[in-house]
Amino acid sequence: MAENLLAQWHQLFPNNKVVCICGNLHSRLAPLPEDCADLWPSFAAHIQRLRTDVKVKSINIIFHDGAFFNMEVRNFVSKPIQEPYFSEDKKLGHTAALHLPYATPATFLSPPS
């Protein structure tokens, strides 16, 4: 996955920055706890290893209310907030965290199969 992104980046936008959107386990820049060692290196960490000439930054998006879709609609269980804010996120392996008040699950034109 990282090699594919880097190849397309080099081909299409060799002199530009690129924004990648992926799940929070894929965007970590620090290893996971030992019980998740088989998930390391992450997508972001692999890109950083392959492109030592660039600085990879990772923002963990944290929703405080609402729902998401993961095989079914699931609710976020968190302390509600009124306004978005940024914070450090080194404990969870990201450069920063963006806290957002609310999320809505993905909408499908037809049910996923």
mmCIF file of C-alpha atoms in Angstrom:
data_model
loop_
_atom_site.group_PDB
_atom_site.id
_atom_site.type_symbol
_atom_site.label_atom_id
_atom_site.label_comp_id
_atom_site.label_asym_id
_atom_site.label_seq_id
_atom_site.Cartn_x
_atom_site.Cartn_y
_atom_site.Cartn_z
ATOM 1 C CA MET A 1 0.000 0.000 0.000
ATOM 2 C CA ALA A 2 2.772 2.459 0.927
ATOM 3 C CA GLU A 3 4.825 1.538 -2.132
ATOM 4 C CA ASN A 4 1.775 2.111 -4.357
ATOM 5 C CA LEU A 5 1.132 5.544 -2.846
ATOM 6 C CA LEU A 6 4.778 6.548 -3.218
ATOM 7 C CA ALA A 7 4.869 5.414 -6.856
ATOM 8 C CA GLN A 8 1.746 7.424 -7.698
ATOM 9 C CA TRP A 9 3.005 10.416 -5.703
ATOM 10 C CA HIS A 10 6.268 10.369 -7.670
ATOM 11 C CA GLN A 11 4.447 9.959 -10.999
ATOM 12 C CA LEU A 12 1.633 12.477 -10.501
ATOM 13 C CA PHE A 13 2.846 15.076 -7.972
ATOM 14 C CA PRO A 14 6.628 14.762 -7.562
ATOM 15 C CA ASN A 15 7.104 18.297 -6.204
ATOM 16 C CA ASN A 16 3.964 18.581 -4.062
ATOM 17 C CA LYS A 17 2.783 17.511 -0.644
ATOM 18 C CA VAL A 18 0.206 14.741 -0.478
ATOM 19 C CA VAL A 19 -2.617 14.233 2.012
ATOM 20 C CA CYS A 20 -3.541 10.620 2.750
ATOM 21 C CA ILE A 21 -6.662 9.622 4.639
ATOM 22 C CA CYS A 22 -6.663 6.309 6.476
ATOM 23 C CA GLY A 23 -7.798 4.738 9.723
ATOM 24 C CA ASN A 24 -6.077 5.569 12.992
ATOM 25 C CA LEU A 25 -4.216 2.239 13.235
ATOM 26 C CA HIS A 26 -2.750 2.895 9.770
ATOM 27 C CA SER A 27 -1.797 6.500 10.573
ATOM 28 C CA ARG A 28 0.287 5.853 13.700
ATOM 29 C CA LEU A 29 3.915 6.976 13.721
ATOM 30 C CA ALA A 30 4.786 5.081 16.916
ATOM 31 C CA PRO A 31 4.444 1.337 17.485
ATOM 32 C CA LEU A 32 1.322 -0.127 19.027
ATOM 33 C CA PRO A 33 1.382 -1.970 22.354
ATOM 34 C CA GLU A 34 2.972 -5.422 22.212
ATOM 35 C CA ASP A 35 -0.349 -7.244 21.816
ATOM 36 C CA CYS A 36 -0.760 -5.490 18.430
ATOM 37 C CA ALA A 37 2.834 -5.908 17.216
ATOM 38 C CA ASP A 38 1.672 -7.782 14.103
ATOM 39 C CA LEU A 39 0.076 -4.510 12.882
ATOM 40 C CA TRP A 40 3.435 -2.679 12.763
ATOM 41 C CA PRO A 41 4.758 -0.894 10.806
ATOM 42 C CA SER A 42 1.703 1.173 10.040
ATOM 43 C CA PHE A 43 1.022 2.736 6.638
ATOM 44 C CA ALA A 44 2.325 6.142 7.816
ATOM 45 C CA ALA A 45 5.416 4.664 9.484
ATOM 46 C CA HIS A 46 6.194 2.634 6.361
ATOM 47 C CA ILE A 47 5.981 5.772 4.200
ATOM 48 C CA GLN A 48 8.318 7.577 6.629
ATOM 49 C CA ARG A 49 10.808 4.684 6.441
ATOM 50 C CA LEU A 50 10.728 4.669 2.637
ATOM 51 C CA ARG A 51 10.883 8.477 2.254
ATOM 52 C CA THR A 52 13.356 9.677 4.856
ATOM 53 C CA ASP A 53 13.622 12.972 2.953
ATOM 54 C CA VAL A 54 10.060 14.009 3.910
ATOM 55 C CA LYS A 55 8.421 14.587 7.285
ATOM 56 C CA VAL A 56 5.276 12.492 7.703
ATOM 57 C CA LYS A 57 2.719 14.039 10.038
ATOM 58 C CA SER A 58 -0.339 12.245 11.308
ATOM 59 C CA ILE A 59 -3.570 13.646 12.736
ATOM 60 C CA ASN A 60 -5.838 11.333 14.703
ATOM 61 C CA ILE A 61 -9.453 12.427 14.175
ATOM 62 C CA ILE A 62 -11.484 11.806 17.326
ATOM 63 C CA PHE A 63 -15.262 12.115 17.231
ATOM 64 C CA HIS A 64 -17.028 12.742 20.542
ATOM 65 C CA ASP A 65 -20.615 11.939 19.560
ATOM 66 C CA GLY A 66 -22.618 10.476 16.709
ATOM 67 C CA ALA A 67 -22.178 7.215 14.855
ATOM 68 C CA PHE A 68 -19.995 5.395 12.328
ATOM 69 C CA PHE A 69 -20.296 2.349 10.084
ATOM 70 C CA ASN A 70 -18.136 -0.719 10.723
ATOM 71 C CA MET A 71 -20.088 -3.721 9.429
ATOM 72 C CA GLU A 72 -23.086 -2.044 11.104
ATOM 73 C CA VAL A 73 -23.947 1.385 12.481
ATOM 74 C CA ARG A 74 -22.197 1.877 15.826
ATOM 75 C CA ASN A 75 -22.312 4.808 18.253
ATOM 76 C CA PHE A 76 -19.302 6.689 19.573
ATOM 77 C CA VAL A 77 -19.009 6.487 23.343
ATOM 78 C CA SER A 78 -17.162 9.574 24.492
ATOM 79 C CA LYS A 79 -17.572 12.766 26.473
ATOM 80 C CA PRO A 80 -19.502 15.232 24.242
ATOM 81 C CA ILE A 81 -17.839 18.515 23.248
ATOM 82 C CA GLN A 82 -19.338 21.686 21.795
ATOM 83 C CA GLU A 83 -16.442 22.985 19.674
ATOM 84 C CA PRO A 84 -13.640 21.276 17.738
ATOM 85 C CA TYR A 85 -10.102 21.545 19.107
ATOM 86 C CA PHE A 86 -6.545 20.274 18.509
ATOM 87 C CA SER A 87 -4.379 18.504 21.065
ATOM 88 C CA GLU A 88 -1.120 16.562 21.158
ATOM 89 C CA ASP A 89 -1.506 12.846 20.540
ATOM 90 C CA LYS A 90 1.950 11.371 21.152
ATOM 91 C CA LYS A 91 0.522 8.792 23.575
ATOM 92 C CA LEU A 92 -1.506 7.248 20.727
ATOM 93 C CA GLY A 93 1.299 7.577 18.169
ATOM 94 C CA HIS A 94 0.156 10.564 16.106
ATOM 95 C CA THR A 95 1.538 14.069 15.596
ATOM 96 C CA ALA A 96 -1.722 15.641 16.822
ATOM 97 C CA ALA A 97 -5.406 14.949 17.408
ATOM 98 C CA LEU A 98 -8.368 16.818 15.961
ATOM 99 C CA HIS A 99 -11.375 16.476 18.256
ATOM 100 C CA LEU A 100 -14.698 16.898 16.462
ATOM 101 C CA PRO A 101 -18.099 17.178 18.161
ATOM 102 C CA TYR A 102 -20.142 14.876 15.920
ATOM 103 C CA ALA A 103 -19.937 12.271 13.162
ATOM 104 C CA THR A 104 -22.544 10.682 10.943
ATOM 105 C CA PRO A 105 -22.137 7.172 9.528
ATOM 106 C CA ALA A 106 -21.366 6.593 5.877
ATOM 107 C CA THR A 107 -24.397 6.590 3.619
ATOM 108 C CA PHE A 108 -24.637 3.929 0.929
ATOM 109 C CA LEU A 109 -26.698 4.075 -2.260
ATOM 110 C CA SER A 110 -27.188 0.346 -1.874
ATOM 111 C CA PRO A 111 -26.425 -1.868 1.135
ATOM 112 C CA PRO A 112 -22.758 -2.907 1.352
ATOM 113 C CA SER A 113 -22.117 -6.536 0.536
#
